[in-house]
PDB file of C-alpha atoms in Angstrom:
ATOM      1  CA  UNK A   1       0.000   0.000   0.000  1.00 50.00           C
ATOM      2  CA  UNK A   2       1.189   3.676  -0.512  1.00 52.00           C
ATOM      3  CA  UNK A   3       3.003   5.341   2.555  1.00 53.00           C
ATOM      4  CA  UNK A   4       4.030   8.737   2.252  1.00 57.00           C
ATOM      5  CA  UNK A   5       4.104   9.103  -1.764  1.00 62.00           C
ATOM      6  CA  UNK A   6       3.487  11.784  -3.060  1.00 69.00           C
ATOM      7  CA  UNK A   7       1.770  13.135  -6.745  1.00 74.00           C
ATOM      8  CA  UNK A   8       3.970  14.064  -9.146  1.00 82.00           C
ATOM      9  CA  UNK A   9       2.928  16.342 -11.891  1.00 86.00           C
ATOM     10  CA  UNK A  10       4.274  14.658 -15.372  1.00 90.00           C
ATOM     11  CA  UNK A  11       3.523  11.112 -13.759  1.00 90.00           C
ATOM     12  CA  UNK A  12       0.028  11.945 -13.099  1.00 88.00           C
ATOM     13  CA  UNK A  13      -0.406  13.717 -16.789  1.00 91.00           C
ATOM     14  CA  UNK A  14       1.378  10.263 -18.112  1.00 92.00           C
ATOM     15  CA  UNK A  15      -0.827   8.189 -16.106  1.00 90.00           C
ATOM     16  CA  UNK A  16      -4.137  10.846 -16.867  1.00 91.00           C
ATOM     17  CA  UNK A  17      -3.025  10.513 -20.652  1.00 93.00           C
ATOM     18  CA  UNK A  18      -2.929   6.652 -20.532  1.00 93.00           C
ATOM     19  CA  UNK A  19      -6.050   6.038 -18.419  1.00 90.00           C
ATOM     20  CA  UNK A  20      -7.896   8.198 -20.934  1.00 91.00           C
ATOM     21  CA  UNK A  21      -6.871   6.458 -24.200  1.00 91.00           C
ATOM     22  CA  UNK A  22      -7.722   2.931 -22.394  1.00 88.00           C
ATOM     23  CA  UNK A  23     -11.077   4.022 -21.922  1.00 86.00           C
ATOM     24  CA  UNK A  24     -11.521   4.910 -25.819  1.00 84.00           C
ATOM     25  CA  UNK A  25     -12.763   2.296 -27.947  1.00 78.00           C
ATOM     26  CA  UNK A  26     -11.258   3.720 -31.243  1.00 84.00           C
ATOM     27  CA  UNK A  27      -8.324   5.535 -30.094  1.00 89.00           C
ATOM     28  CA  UNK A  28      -8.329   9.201 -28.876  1.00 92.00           C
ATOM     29  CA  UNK A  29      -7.537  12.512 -30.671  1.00 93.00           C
ATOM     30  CA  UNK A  30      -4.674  14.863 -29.714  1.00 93.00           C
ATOM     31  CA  UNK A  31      -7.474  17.681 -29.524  1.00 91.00           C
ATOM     32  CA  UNK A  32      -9.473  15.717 -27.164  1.00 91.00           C
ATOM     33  CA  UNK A  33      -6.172  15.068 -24.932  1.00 92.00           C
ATOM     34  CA  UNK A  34      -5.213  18.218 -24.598  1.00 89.00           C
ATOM     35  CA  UNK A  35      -8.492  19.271 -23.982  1.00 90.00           C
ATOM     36  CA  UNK A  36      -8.758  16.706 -21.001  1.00 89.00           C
ATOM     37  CA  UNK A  37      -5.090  17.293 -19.224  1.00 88.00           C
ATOM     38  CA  UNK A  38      -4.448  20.431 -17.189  1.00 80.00           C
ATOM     39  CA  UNK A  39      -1.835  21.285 -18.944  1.00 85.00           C
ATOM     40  CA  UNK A  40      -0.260  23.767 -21.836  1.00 89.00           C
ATOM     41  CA  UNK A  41      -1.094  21.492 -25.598  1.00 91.00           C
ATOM     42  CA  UNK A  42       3.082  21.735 -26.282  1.00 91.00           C
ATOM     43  CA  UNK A  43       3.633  19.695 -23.163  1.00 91.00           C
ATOM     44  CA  UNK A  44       0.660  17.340 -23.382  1.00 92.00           C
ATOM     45  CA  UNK A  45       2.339  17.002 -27.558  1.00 93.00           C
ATOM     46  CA  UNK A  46       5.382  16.018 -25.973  1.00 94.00           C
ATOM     47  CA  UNK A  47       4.285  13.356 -23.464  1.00 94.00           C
ATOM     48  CA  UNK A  48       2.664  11.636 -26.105  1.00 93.00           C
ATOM     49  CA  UNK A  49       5.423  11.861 -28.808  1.00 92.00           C
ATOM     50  CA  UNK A  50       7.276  10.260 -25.604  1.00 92.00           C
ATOM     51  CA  UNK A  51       4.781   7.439 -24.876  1.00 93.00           C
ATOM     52  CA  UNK A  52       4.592   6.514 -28.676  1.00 89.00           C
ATOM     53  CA  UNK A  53       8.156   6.098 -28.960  1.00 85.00           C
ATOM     54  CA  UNK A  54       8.752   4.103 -25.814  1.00 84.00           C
ATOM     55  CA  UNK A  55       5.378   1.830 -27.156  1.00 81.00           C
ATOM     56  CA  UNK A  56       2.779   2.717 -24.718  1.00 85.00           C
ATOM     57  CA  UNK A  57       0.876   5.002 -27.145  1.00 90.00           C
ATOM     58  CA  UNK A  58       0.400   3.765 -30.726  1.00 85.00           C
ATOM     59  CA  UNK A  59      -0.574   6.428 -33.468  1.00 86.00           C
ATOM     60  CA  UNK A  60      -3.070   5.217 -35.579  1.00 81.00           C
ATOM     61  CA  UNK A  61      -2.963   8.347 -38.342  1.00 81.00           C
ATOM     62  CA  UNK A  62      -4.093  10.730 -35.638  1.00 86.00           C
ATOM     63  CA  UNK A  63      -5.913   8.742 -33.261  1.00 90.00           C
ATOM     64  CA  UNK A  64      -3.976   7.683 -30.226  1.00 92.00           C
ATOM     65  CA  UNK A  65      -4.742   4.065 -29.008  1.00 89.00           C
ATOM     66  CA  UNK A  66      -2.734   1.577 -25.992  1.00 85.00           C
ATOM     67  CA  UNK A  67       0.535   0.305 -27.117  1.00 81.00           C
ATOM     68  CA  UNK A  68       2.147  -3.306 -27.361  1.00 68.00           C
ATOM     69  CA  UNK A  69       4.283  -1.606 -24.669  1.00 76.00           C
ATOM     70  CA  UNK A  70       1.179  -1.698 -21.898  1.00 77.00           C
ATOM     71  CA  UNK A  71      -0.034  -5.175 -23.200  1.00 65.00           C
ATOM     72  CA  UNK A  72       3.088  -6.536 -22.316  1.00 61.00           C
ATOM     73  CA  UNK A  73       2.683  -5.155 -19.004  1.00 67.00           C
ATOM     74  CA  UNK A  74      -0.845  -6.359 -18.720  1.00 64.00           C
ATOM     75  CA  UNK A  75       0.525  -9.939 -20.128  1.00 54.00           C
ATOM     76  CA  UNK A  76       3.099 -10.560 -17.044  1.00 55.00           C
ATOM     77  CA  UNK A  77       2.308 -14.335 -15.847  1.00 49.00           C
ATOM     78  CA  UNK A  78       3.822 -12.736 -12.387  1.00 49.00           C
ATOM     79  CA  UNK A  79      -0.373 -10.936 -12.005  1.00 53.00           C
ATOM     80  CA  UNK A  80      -2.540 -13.162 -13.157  1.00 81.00           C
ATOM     81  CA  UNK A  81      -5.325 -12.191 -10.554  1.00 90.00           C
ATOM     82  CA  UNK A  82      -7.695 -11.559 -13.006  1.00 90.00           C
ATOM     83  CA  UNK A  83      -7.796 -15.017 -15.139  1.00 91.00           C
ATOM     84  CA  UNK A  84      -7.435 -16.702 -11.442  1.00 94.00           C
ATOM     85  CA  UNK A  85     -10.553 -14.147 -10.519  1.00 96.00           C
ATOM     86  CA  UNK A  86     -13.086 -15.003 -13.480  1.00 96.00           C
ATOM     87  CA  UNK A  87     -14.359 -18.580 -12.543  1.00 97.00           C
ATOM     88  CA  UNK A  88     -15.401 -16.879  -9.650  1.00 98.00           C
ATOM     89  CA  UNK A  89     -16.758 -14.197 -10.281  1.00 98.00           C
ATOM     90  CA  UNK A  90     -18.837 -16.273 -13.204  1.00 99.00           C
ATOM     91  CA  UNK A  91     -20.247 -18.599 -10.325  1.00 99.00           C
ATOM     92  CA  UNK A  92     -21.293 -15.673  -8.057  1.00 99.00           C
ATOM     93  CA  UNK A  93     -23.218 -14.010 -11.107  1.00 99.00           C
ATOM     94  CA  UNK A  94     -24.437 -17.396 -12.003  1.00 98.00           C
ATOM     95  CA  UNK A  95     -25.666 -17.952  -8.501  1.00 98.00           C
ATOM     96  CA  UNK A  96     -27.319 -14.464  -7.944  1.00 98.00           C
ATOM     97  CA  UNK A  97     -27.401 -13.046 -11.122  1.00 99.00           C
ATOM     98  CA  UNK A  98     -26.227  -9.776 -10.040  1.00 99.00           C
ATOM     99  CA  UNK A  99     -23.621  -7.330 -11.134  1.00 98.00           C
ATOM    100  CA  UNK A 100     -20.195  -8.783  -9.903  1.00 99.00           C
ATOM    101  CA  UNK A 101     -16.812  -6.602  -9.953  1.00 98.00           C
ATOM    102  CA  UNK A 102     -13.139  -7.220  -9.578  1.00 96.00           C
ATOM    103  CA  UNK A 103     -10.949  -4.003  -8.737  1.00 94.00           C
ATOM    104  CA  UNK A 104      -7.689  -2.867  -7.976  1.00 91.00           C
ATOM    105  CA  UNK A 105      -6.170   0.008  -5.991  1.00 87.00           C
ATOM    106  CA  UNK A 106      -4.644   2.755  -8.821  1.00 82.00           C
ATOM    107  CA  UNK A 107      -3.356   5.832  -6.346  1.00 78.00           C
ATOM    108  CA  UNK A 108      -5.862   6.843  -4.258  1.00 85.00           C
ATOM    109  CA  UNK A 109      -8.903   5.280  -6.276  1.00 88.00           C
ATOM    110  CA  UNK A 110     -10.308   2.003  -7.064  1.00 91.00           C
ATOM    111  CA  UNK A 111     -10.448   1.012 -10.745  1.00 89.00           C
ATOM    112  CA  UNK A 112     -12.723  -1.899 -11.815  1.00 93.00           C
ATOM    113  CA  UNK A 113     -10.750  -4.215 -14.081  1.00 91.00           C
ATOM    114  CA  UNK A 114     -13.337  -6.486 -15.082  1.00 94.00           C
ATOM    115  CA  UNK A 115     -17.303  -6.545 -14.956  1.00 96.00           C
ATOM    116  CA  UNK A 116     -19.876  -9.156 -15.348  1.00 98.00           C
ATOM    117  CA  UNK A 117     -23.393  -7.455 -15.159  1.00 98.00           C
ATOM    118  CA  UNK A 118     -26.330  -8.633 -14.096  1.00 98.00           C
ATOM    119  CA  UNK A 119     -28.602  -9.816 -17.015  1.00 98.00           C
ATOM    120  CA  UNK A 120     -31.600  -7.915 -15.269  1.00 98.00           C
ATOM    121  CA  UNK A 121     -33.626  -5.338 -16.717  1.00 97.00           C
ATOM    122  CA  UNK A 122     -32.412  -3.285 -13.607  1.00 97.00           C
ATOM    123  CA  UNK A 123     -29.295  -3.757 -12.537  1.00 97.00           C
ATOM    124  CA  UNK A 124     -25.744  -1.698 -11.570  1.00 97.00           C
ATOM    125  CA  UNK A 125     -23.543  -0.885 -14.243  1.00 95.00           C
ATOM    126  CA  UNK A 126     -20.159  -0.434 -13.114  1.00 91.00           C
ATOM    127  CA  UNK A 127     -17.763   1.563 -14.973  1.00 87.00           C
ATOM    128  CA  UNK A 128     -14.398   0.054 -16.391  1.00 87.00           C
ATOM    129  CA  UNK A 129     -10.856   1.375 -15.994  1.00 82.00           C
ATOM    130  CA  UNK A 130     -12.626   4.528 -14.336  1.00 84.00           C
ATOM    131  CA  UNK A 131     -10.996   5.771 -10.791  1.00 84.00           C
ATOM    132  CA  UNK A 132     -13.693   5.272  -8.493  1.00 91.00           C
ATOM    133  CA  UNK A 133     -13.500   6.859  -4.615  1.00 93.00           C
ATOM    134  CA  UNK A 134     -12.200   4.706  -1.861  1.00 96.00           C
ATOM    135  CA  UNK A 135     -15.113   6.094   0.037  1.00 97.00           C
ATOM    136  CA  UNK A 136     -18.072   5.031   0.348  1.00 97.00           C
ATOM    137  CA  UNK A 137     -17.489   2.468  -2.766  1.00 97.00           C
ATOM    138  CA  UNK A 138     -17.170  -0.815  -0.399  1.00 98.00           C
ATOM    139  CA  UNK A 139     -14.173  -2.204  -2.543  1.00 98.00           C
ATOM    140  CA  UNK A 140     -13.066   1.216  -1.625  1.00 97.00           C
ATOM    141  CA  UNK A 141     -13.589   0.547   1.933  1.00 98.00           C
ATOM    142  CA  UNK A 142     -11.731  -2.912   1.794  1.00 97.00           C
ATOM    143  CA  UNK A 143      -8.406  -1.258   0.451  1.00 95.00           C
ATOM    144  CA  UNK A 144      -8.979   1.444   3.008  1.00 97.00           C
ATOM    145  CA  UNK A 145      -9.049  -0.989   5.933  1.00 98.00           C
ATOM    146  CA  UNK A 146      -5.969  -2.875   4.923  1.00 95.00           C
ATOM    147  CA  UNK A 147      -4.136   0.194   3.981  1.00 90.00           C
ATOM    148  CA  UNK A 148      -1.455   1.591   5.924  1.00 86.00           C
ATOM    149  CA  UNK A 149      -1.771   3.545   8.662  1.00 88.00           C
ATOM    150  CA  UNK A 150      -0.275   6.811   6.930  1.00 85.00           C
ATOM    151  CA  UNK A 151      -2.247   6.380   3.688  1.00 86.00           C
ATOM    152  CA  UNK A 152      -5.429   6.094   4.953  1.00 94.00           C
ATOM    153  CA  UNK A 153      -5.507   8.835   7.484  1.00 94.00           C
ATOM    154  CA  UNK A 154      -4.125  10.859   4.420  1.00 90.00           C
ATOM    155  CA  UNK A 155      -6.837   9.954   2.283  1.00 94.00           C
ATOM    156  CA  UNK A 156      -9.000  10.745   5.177  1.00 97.00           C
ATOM    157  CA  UNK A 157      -7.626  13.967   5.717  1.00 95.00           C
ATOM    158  CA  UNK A 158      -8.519  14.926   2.460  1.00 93.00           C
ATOM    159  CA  UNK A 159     -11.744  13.627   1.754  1.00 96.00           C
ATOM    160  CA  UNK A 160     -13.247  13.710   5.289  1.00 96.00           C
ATOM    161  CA  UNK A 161     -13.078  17.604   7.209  1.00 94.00           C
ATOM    162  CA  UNK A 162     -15.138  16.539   9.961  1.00 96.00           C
ATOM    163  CA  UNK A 163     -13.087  14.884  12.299  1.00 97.00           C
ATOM    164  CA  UNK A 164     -16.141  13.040  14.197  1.00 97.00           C
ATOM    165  CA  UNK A 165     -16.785  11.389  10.648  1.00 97.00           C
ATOM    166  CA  UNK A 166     -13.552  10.232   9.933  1.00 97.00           C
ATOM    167  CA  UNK A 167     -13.853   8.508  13.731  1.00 98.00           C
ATOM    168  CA  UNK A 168     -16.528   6.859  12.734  1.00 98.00           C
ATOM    169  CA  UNK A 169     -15.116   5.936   9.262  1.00 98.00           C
ATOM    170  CA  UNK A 170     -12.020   4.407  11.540  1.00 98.00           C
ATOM    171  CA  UNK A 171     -14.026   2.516  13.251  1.00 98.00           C
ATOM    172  CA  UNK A 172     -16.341   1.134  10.198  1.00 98.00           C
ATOM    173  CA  UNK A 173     -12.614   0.364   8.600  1.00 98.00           C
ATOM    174  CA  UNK A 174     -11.359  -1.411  12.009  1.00 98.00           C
ATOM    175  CA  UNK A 175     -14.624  -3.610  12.238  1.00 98.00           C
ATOM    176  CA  UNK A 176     -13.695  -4.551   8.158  1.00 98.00           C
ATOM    177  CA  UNK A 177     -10.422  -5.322   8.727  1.00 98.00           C
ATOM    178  CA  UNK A 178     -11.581  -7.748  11.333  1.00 98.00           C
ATOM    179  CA  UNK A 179     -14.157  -9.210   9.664  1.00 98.00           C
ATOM    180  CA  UNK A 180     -13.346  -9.428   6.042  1.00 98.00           C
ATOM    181  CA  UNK A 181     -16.235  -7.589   4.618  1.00 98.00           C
ATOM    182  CA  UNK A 182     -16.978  -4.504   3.212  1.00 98.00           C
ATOM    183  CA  UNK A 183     -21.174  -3.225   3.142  1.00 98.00           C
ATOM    184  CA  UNK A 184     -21.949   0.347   1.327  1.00 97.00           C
ATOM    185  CA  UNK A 185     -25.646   0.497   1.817  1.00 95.00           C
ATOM    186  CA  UNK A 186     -26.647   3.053  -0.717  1.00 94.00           C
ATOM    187  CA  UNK A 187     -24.003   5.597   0.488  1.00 95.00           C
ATOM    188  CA  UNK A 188     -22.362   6.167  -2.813  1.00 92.00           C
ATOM    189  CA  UNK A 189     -25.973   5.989  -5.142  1.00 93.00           C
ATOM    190  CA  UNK A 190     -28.949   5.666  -3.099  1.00 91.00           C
ATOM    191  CA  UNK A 191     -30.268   3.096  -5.275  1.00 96.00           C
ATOM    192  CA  UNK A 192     -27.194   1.134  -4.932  1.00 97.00           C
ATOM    193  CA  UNK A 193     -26.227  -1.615  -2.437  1.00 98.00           C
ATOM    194  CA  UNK A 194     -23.038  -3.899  -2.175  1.00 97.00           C
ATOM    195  CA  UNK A 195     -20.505  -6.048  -0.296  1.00 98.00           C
ATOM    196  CA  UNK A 196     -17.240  -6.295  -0.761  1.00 99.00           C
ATOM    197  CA  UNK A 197     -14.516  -8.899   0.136  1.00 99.00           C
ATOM    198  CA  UNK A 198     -10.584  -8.978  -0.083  1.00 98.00           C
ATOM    199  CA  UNK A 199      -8.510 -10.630  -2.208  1.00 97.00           C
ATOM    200  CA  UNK A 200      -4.980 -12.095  -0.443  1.00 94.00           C
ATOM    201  CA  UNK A 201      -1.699 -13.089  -1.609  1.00 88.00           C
ATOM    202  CA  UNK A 202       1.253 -14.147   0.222  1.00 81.00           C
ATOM    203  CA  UNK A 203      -0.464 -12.567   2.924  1.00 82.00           C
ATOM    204  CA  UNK A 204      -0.990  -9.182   1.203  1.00 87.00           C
ATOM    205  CA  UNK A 205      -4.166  -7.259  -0.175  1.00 92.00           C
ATOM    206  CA  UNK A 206      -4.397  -7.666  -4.336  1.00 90.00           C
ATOM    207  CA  UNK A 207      -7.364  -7.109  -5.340  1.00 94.00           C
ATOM    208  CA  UNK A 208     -11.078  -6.738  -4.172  1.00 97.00           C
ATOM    209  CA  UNK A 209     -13.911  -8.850  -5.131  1.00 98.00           C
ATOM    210  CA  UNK A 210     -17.432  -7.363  -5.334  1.00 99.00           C
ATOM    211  CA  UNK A 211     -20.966  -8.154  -5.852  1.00 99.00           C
ATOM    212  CA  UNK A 212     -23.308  -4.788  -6.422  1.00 98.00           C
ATOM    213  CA  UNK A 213     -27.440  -4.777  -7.252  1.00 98.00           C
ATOM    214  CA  UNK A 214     -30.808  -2.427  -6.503  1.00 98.00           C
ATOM    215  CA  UNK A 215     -31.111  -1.959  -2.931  1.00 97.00           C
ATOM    216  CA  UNK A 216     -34.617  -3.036  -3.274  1.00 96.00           C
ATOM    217  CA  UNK A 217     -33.570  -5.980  -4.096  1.00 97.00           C
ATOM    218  CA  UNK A 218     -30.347  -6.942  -2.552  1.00 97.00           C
ATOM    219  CA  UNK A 219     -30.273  -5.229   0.872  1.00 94.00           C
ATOM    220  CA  UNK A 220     -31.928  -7.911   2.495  1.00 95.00           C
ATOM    221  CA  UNK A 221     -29.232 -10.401   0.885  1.00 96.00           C
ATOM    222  CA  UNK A 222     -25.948  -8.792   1.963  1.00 96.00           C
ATOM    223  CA  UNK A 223     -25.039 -11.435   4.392  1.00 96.00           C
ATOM    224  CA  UNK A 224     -25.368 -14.162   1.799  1.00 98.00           C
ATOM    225  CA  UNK A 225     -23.645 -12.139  -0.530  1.00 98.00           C
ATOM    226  CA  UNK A 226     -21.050 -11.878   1.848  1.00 98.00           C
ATOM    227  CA  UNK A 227     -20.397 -15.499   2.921  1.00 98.00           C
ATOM    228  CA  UNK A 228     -20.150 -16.558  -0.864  1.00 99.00           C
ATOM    229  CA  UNK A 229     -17.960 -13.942  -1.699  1.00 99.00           C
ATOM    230  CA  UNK A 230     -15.645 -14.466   1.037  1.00 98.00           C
ATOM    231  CA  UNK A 231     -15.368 -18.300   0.194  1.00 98.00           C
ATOM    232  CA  UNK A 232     -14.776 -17.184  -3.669  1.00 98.00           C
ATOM    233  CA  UNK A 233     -11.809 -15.075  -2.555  1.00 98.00           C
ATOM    234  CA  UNK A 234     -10.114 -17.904  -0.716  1.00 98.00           C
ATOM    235  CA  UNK A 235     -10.908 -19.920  -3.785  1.00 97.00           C
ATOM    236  CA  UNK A 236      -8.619 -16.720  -5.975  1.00 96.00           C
ATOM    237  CA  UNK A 237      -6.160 -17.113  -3.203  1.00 95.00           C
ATOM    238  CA  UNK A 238      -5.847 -21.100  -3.273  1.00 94.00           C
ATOM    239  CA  UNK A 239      -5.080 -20.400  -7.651  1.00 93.00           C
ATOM    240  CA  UNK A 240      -2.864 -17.745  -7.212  1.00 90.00           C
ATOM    241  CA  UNK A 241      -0.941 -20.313  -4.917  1.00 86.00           C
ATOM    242  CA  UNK A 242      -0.791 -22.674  -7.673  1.00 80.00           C
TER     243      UNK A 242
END
């Protein structure tokens, strides 16, 4: 987990440029870029002429799409959570049928890496490769509660100004960490329910595992949720050992 870093500026446009580009189907336009970074159009030109020769950024005759450079990352046998992740998160879709997420912790944010929705006519539709807020999210709870001490009371520092909330956020975090599981009971979308459970490795955090639906429909059902979603993530954990 992140101590003490610290943003720096040309990382986070890099990392802003990337994340951007990912999320675009058929590539990305300078234009639209420089349009989305804070920053002056000659420097934004730069970084990109830099990612595109080092292979992250591939220029497609204007349009800016991922490189073999970040597929190679993504390829890595040394993280294969998510193809150890899928079989599970297939049976806990099969066996409720609603949305089910896996996510990882990018900065201060949770990013969902992979999504299978609910085949309801209503249902949560979580966004891909979009930074999501550690709080109230319940993945972003889990990574909270295993976090270091320094990082989270950062991120609380900045998120949270009343003190007497961020108590009881410390407490909701210490009763996770005991307990393995992660509620957000319509705090982030009133509509919105879901439970949350972590993903371990060698003894450290990796990813979260999620399961999200109507809260008409699900609130009554987080416990359940819970208890297959927990034995799901010790099934990750037992692959991953493999």
């Amino acid at each position: 987990m992140p101590g003490d870093a610290k943003e720096h500026r040309t990382v986070s446009r890099v990392t802003n440029i990337l994340e951007l580009v990912a999320r675009s189907e058929n590539g990305t336009r300078f234009a639209d870029l420089a349009a989305a970074i804070d920053a002056p159009r000659s420097s934004v030109h730069v970084l990109i002429k830099g990612l595109v020769a080092n292979g992250y950024l591939h220029d497609e005759g204007g349009r800016y799409t991922i490189g073999s450079a970040v597929r190679a990352l993504l390829a890595a046998p040394t993280v294969p959570i998510d193809s150890a992740a899928r079989p599970s998160m297939e049976a806990l879709h099969n066996k409720f049928n609603e949305t089910v997420m896996l996510s990882f912790l990018v900065g201060d944010a949770v990013v969902y890496t992979d999504v299978i929705e609910s085949t309801q006519m209503i249902r949560y539709s979580a966004p891909l490769r979009t930074r999501r807020p550690l709080y109230p999210t319940s993945s972003g709870k889990c990574f909270l509660a295993y976090a270091g001490d320094a990082f989270r009371e950062n991120y609380l520092a900045a998120h949270l100004p009343d003190e007497a909330v961020r108590e009881q956020v410390r407490a909701e975090l210490r009763t996770i960490a005991d307990e393995g599981i992660a509620i957000n009971r319509g705090q982030t979308l009133p509509d919105v329910s879901g439970v949350s459970v972590p993903i371990f490795g060698n003894g450290q955090l990796l990813a979260v595992l999620a399961i999200a639906g109507p809260t008409t429909r699900i609130a009554d059902r987080l416990d359940e949720f819970a208890a297959a979603a927990k034995e799901e993530a010790r099934q990750i954990t037992t692959r991953l050992a493999r």
